[in-house]
PDB file of C-alpha atoms in Angstrom:
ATOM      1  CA  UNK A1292      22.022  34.430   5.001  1.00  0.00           C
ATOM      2  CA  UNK A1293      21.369  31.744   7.297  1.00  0.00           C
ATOM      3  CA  UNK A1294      18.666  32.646  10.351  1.00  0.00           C
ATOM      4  CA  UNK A1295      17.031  30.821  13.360  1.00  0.00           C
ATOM      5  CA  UNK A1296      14.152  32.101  14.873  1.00  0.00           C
ATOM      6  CA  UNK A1297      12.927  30.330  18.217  1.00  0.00           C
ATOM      7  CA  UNK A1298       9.266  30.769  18.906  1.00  0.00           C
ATOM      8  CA  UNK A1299       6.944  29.128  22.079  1.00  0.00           C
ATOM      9  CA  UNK A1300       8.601  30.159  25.595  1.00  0.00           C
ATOM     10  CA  UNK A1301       6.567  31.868  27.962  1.00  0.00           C
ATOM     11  CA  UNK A1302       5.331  31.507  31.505  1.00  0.00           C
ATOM     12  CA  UNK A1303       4.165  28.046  32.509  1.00  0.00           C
ATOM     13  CA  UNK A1304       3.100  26.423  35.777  1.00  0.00           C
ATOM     14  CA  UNK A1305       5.691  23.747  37.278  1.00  0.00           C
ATOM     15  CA  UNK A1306       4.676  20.195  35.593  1.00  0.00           C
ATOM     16  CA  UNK A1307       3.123  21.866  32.730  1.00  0.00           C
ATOM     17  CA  UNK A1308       4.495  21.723  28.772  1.00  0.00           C
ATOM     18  CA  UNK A1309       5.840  23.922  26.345  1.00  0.00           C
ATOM     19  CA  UNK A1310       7.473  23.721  22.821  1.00  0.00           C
ATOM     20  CA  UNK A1311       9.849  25.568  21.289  1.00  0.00           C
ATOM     21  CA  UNK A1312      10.008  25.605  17.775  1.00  0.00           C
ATOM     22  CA  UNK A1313      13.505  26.789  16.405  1.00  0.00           C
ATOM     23  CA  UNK A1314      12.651  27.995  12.168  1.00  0.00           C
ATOM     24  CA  UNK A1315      15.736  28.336  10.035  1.00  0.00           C
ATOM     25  CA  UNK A1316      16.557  29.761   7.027  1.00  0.00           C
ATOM     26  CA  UNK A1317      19.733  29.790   4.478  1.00  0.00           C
ATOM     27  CA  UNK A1318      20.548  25.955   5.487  1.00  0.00           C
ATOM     28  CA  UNK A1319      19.331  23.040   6.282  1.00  0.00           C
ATOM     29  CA  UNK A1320      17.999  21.852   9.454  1.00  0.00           C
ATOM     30  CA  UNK A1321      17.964  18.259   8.865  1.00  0.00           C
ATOM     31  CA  UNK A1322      21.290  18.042   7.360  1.00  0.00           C
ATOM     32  CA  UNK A1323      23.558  19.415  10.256  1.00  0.00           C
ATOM     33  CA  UNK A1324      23.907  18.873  13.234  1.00  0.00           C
ATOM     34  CA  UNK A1325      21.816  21.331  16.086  1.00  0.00           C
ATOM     35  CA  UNK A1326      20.956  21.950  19.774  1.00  0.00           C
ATOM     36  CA  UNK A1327      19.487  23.544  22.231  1.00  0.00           C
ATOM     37  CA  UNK A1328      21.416  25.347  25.344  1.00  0.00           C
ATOM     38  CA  UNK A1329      19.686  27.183  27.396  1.00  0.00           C
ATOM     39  CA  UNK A1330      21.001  30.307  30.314  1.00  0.00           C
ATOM     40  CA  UNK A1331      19.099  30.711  33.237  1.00  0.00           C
ATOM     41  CA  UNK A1332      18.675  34.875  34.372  1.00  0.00           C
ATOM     42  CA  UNK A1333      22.184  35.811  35.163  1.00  0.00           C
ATOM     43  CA  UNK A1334      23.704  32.248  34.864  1.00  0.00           C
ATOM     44  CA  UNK A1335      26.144  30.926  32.707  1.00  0.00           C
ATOM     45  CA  UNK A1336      25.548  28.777  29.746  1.00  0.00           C
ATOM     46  CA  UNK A1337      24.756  25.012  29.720  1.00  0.00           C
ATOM     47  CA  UNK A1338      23.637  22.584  26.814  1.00  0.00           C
ATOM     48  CA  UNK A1339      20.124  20.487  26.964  1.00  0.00           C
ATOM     49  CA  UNK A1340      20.178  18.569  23.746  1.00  0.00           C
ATOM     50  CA  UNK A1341      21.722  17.980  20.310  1.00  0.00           C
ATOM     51  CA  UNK A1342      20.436  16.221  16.872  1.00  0.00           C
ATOM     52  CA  UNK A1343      22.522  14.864  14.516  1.00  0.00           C
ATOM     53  CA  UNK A1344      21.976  15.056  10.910  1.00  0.00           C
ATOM     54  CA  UNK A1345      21.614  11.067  11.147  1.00  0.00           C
ATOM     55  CA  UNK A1346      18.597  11.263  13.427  1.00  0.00           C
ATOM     56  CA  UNK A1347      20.563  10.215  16.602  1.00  0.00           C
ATOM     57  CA  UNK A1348      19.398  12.369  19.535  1.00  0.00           C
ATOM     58  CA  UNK A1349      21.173  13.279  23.095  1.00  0.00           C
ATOM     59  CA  UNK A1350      19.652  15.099  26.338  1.00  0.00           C
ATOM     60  CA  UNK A1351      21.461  16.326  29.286  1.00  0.00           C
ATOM     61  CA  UNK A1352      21.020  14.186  32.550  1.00  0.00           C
ATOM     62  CA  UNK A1353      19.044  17.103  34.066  1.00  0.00           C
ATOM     63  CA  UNK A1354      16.641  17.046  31.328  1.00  0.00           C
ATOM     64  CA  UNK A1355      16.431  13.372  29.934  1.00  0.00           C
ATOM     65  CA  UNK A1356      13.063  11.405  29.576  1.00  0.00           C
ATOM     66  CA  UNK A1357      11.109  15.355  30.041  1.00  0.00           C
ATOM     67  CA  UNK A1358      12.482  16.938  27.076  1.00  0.00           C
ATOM     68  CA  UNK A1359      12.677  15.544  23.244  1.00  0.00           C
ATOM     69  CA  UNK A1360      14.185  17.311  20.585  1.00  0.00           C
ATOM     70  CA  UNK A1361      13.030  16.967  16.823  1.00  0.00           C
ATOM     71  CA  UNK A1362      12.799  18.386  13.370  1.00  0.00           C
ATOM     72  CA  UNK A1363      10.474  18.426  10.874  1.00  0.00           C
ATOM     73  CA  UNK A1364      12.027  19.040   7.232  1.00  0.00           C
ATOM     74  CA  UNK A1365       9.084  19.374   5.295  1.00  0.00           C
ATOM     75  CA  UNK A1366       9.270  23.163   7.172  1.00  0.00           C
ATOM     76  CA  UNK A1367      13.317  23.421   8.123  1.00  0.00           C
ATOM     77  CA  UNK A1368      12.316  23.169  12.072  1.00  0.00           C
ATOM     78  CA  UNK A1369      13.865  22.400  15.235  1.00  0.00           C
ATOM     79  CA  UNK A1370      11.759  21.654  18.028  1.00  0.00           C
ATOM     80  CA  UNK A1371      12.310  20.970  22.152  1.00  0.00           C
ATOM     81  CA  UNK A1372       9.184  19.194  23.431  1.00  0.00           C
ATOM     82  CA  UNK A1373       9.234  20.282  27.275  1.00  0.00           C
ATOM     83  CA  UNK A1374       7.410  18.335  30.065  1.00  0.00           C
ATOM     84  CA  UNK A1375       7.680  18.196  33.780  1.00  0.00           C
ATOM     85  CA  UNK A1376       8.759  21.438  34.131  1.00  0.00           C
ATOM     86  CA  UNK A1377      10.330  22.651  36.834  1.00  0.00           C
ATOM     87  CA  UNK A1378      11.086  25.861  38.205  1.00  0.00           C
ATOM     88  CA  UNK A1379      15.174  25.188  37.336  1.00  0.00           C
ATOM     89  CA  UNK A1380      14.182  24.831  33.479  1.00  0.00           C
ATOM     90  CA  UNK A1381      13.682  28.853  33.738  1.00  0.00           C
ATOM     91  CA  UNK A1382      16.342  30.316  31.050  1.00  0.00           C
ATOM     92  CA  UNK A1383      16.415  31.786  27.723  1.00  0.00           C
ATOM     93  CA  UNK A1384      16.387  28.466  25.701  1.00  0.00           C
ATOM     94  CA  UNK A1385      18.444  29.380  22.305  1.00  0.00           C
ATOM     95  CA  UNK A1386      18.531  26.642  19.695  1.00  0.00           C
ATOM     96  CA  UNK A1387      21.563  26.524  17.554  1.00  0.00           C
ATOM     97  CA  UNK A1388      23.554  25.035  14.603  1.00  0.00           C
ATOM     98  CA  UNK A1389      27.265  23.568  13.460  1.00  0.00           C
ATOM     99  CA  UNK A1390      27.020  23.677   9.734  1.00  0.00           C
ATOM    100  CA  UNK A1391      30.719  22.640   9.715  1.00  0.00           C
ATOM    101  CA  UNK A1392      30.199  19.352   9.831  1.00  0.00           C
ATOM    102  CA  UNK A1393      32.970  18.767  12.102  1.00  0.00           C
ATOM    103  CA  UNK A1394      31.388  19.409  15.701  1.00  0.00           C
ATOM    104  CA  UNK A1395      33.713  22.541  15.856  1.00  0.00           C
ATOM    105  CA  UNK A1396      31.264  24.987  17.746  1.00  0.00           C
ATOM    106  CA  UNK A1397      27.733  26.335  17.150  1.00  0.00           C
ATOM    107  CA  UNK A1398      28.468  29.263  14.137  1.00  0.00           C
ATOM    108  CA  UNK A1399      24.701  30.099  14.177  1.00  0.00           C
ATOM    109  CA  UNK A1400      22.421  31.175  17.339  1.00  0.00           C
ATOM    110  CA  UNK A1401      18.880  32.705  17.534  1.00  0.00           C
ATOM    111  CA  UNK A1402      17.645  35.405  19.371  1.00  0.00           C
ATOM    112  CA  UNK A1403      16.590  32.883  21.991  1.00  0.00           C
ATOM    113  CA  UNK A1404      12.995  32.669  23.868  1.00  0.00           C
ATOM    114  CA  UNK A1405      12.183  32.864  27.584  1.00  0.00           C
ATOM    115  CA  UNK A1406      10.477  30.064  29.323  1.00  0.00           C
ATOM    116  CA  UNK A1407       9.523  30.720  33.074  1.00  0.00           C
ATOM    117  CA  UNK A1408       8.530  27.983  35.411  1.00  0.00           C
ATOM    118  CA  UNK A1409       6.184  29.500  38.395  1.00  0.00           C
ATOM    119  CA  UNK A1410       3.471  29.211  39.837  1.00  0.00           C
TER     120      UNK A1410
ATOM    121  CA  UNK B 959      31.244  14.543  32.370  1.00  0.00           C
ATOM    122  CA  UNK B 960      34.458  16.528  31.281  1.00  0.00           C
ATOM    123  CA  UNK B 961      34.487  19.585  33.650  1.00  0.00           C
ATOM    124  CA  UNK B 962      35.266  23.195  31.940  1.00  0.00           C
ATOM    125  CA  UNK B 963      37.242  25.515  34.383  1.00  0.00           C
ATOM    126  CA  UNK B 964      38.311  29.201  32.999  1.00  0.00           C
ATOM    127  CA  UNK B 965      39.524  31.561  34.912  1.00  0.00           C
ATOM    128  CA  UNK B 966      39.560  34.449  35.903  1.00  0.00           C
ATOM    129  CA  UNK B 967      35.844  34.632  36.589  1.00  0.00           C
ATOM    130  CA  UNK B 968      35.474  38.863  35.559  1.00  0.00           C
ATOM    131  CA  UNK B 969      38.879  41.135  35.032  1.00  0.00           C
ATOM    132  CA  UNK B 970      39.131  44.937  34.526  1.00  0.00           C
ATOM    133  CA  UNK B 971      40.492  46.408  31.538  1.00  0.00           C
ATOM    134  CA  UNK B 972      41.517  48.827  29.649  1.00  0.00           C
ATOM    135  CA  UNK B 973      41.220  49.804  26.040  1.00  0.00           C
ATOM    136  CA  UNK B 974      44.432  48.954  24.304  1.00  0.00           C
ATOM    137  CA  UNK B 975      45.155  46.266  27.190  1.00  0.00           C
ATOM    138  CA  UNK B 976      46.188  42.585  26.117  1.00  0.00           C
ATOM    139  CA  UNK B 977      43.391  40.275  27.587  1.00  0.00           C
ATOM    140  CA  UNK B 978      44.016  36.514  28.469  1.00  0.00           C
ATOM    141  CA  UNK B 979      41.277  33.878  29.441  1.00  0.00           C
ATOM    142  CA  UNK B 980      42.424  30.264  30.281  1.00  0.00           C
ATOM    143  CA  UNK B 981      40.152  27.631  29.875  1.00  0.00           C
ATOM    144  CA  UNK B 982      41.159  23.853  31.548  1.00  0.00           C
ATOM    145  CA  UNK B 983      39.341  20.937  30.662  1.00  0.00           C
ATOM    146  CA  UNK B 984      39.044  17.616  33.227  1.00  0.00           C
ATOM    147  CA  UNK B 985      40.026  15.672  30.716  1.00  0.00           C
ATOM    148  CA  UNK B 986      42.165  16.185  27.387  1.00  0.00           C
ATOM    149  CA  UNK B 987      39.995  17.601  24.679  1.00  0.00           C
ATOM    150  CA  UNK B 988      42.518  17.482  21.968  1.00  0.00           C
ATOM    151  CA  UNK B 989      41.465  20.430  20.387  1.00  0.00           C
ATOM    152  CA  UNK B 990      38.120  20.315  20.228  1.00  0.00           C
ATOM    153  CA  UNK B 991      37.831  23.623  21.832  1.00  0.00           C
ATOM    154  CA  UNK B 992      35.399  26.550  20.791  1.00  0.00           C
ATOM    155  CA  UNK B 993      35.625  30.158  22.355  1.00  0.00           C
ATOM    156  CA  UNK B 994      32.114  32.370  22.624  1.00  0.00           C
ATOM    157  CA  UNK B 995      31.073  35.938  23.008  1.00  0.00           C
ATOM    158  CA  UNK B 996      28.141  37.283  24.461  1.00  0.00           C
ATOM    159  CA  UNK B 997      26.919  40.379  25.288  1.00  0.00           C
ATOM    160  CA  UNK B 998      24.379  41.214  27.505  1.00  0.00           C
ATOM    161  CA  UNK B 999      20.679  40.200  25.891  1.00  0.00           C
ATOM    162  CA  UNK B1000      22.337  38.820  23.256  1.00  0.00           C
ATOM    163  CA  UNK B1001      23.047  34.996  21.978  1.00  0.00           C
ATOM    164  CA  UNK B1002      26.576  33.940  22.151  1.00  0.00           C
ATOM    165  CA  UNK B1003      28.806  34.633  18.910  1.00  0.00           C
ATOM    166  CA  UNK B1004      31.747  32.237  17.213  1.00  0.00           C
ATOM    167  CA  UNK B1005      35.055  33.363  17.891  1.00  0.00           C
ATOM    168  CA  UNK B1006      37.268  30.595  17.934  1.00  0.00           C
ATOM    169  CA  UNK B1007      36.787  27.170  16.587  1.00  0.00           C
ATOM    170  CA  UNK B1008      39.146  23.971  16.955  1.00  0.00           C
ATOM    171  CA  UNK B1009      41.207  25.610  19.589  1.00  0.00           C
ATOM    172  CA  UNK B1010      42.789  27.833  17.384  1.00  0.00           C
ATOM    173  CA  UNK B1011      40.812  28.850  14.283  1.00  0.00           C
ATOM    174  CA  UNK B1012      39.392  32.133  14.292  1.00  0.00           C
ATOM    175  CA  UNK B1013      35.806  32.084  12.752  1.00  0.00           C
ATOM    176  CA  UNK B1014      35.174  33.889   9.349  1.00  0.00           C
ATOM    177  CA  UNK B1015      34.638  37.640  10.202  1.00  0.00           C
ATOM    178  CA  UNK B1016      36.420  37.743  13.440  1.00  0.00           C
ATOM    179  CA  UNK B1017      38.736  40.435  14.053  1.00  0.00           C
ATOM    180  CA  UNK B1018      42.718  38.946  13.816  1.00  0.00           C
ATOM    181  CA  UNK B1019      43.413  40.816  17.482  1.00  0.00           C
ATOM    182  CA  UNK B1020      41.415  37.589  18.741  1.00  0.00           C
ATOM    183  CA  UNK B1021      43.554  34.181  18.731  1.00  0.00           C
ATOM    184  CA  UNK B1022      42.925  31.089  20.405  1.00  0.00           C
ATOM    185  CA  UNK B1023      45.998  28.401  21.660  1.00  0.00           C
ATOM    186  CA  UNK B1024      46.178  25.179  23.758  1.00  0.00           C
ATOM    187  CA  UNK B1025      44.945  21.528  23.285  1.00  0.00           C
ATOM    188  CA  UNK B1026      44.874  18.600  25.513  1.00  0.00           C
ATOM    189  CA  UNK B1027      43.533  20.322  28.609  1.00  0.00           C
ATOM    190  CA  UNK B1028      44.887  23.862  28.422  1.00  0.00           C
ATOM    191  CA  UNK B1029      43.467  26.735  26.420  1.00  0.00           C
ATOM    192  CA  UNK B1030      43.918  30.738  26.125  1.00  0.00           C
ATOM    193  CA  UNK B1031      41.927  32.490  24.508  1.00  0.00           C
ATOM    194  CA  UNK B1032      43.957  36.614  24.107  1.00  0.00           C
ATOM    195  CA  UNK B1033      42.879  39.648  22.857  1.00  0.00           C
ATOM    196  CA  UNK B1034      45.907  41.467  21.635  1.00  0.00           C
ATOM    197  CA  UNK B1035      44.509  45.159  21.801  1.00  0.00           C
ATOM    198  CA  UNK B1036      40.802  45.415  23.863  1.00  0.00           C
ATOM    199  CA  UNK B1037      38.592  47.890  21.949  1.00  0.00           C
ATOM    200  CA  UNK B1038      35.502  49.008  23.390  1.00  0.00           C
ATOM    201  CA  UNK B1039      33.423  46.651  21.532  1.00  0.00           C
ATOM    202  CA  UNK B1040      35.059  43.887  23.257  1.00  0.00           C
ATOM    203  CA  UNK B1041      33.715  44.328  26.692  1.00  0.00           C
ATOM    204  CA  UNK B1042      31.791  40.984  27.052  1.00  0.00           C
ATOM    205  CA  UNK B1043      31.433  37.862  28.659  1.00  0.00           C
ATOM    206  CA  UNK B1044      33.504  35.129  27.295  1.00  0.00           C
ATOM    207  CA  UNK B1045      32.946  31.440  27.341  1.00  0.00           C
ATOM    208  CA  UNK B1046      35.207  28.285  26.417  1.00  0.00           C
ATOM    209  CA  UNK B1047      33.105  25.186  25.265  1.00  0.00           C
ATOM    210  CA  UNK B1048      34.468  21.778  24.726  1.00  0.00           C
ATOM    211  CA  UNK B1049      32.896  20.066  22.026  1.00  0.00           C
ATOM    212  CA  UNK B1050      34.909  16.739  22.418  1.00  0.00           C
ATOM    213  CA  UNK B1051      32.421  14.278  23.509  1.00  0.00           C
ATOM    214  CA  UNK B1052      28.383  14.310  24.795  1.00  0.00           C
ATOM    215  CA  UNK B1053      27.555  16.232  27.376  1.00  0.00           C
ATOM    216  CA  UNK B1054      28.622  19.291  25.715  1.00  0.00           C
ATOM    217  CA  UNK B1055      30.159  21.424  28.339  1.00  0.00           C
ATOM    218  CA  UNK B1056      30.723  24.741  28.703  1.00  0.00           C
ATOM    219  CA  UNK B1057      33.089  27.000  31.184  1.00  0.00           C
ATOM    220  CA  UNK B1058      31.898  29.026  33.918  1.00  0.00           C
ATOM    221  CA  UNK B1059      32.496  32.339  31.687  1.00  0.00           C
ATOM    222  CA  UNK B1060      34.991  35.758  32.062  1.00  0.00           C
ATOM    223  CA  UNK B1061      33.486  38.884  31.997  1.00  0.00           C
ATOM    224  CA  UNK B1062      35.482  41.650  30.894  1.00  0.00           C
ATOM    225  CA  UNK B1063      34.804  44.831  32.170  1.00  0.00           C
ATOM    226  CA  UNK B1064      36.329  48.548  31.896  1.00  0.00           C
ATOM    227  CA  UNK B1065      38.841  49.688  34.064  1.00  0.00           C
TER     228      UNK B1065
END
């Protein structure tokens, strides 16, 4: 059965750092292609970044050069490395996968962590 | 950026009812169109993949239709399970994009 589990938000001070760590199990992180899209409270949804399996990376303008996204396959993990924060990065940051292979939608979701911005 | 419009916004229904969602992309998509449900506190679920295919273990009274720049996503017979927000995302090109969303709600 294939499972993400996010881990890291919390409450953080505007220009302060966070990462999210995004474990998976029943597939393989480095071989598919995965992102992060995050939903501020009571907002709709709106993608931050994507990794393909190839290593090439791609941010959202309203998050590029303060966020990186990674994974480290030695333990099947996605990360999102968050700097500058700003109060507009609060949301429930959710990292999921397309193990289609075909960029045909996200089949797999976590449970998603909270990461509030305030001072 | 290729701009996601669905509409309506929220609708009131009733069990039984025949529910349709239009999604319209700025731009065509072909059919790279995917259709999401969430409920509330919950992440967003599969439906409908490629504008048309309906993701293993989704019930058959959901169907998807439409490429270029106009999409539907219908529910043929609303049961209560289906009371939701529902989101069209276009998976065409970088930035990913998604539509504004359609809550359903009970009549």
């Amino acid at each position: 059965e294939v499972q993400l589990v996010e881990t890291g938000g919390g409450l953080i001070q505007p220009g302060g750092s966070l990462r999210l760590s995004c474990a998976a199990s029943g597939f393989t992180v480095s071989s598919n292609y995965m992102s992060w899209v995050r939903q501020a409270p009571g907002k709709g949804l709106e993608w931050v970044s994507s990794i393909y399996s190839g290593g090439n990376t791609y941010y959202a303008d309203s998050v590029k050069g303060r966020f990186t996204i990674s994974r480290d396959s030695s333990k099947n993990t996605l990360y999102l490395q968050m700097n500058s924060l700003r109060p507009e990065d609060t949301a429930v940051y959710y990292c999921a996968g397309d193990t289609s292979g075909y960029s045909v939608g996200f089949q797999h979701w976590g449970q998603g962590t909270l990461v509030t911005v305030s001072s | 950026d290729i701009q996601m419009t669905q509409s309506p916004s929220s609708l009131s229904a009733s069990v039984g009812d025949r529910v349709t969602i239009t999604c319209r992309a700025s731009q065509s998509i072909s059919s790279y169109l995917n259709w999401y449900q969430q409920k509330p506190g919950k992440a967003p679920k599969l439906l409908i993949y490629a504008a048309s295919s309906l993701q293993s273990g989704v019930p058959s009274r959901f169907s998807g239709s439409g490429s270029g720049t106009d999409f539907t996503l219908t529910i043929s017979s609303l049961q209560p399970e289906d009371f939701a927000t529902y989101y069209c995302q276009q998976s065409s090109r970088i930035p990913l994009t998604f539509g504004g969303g359609t809550k359903v709600e009970i009549k």
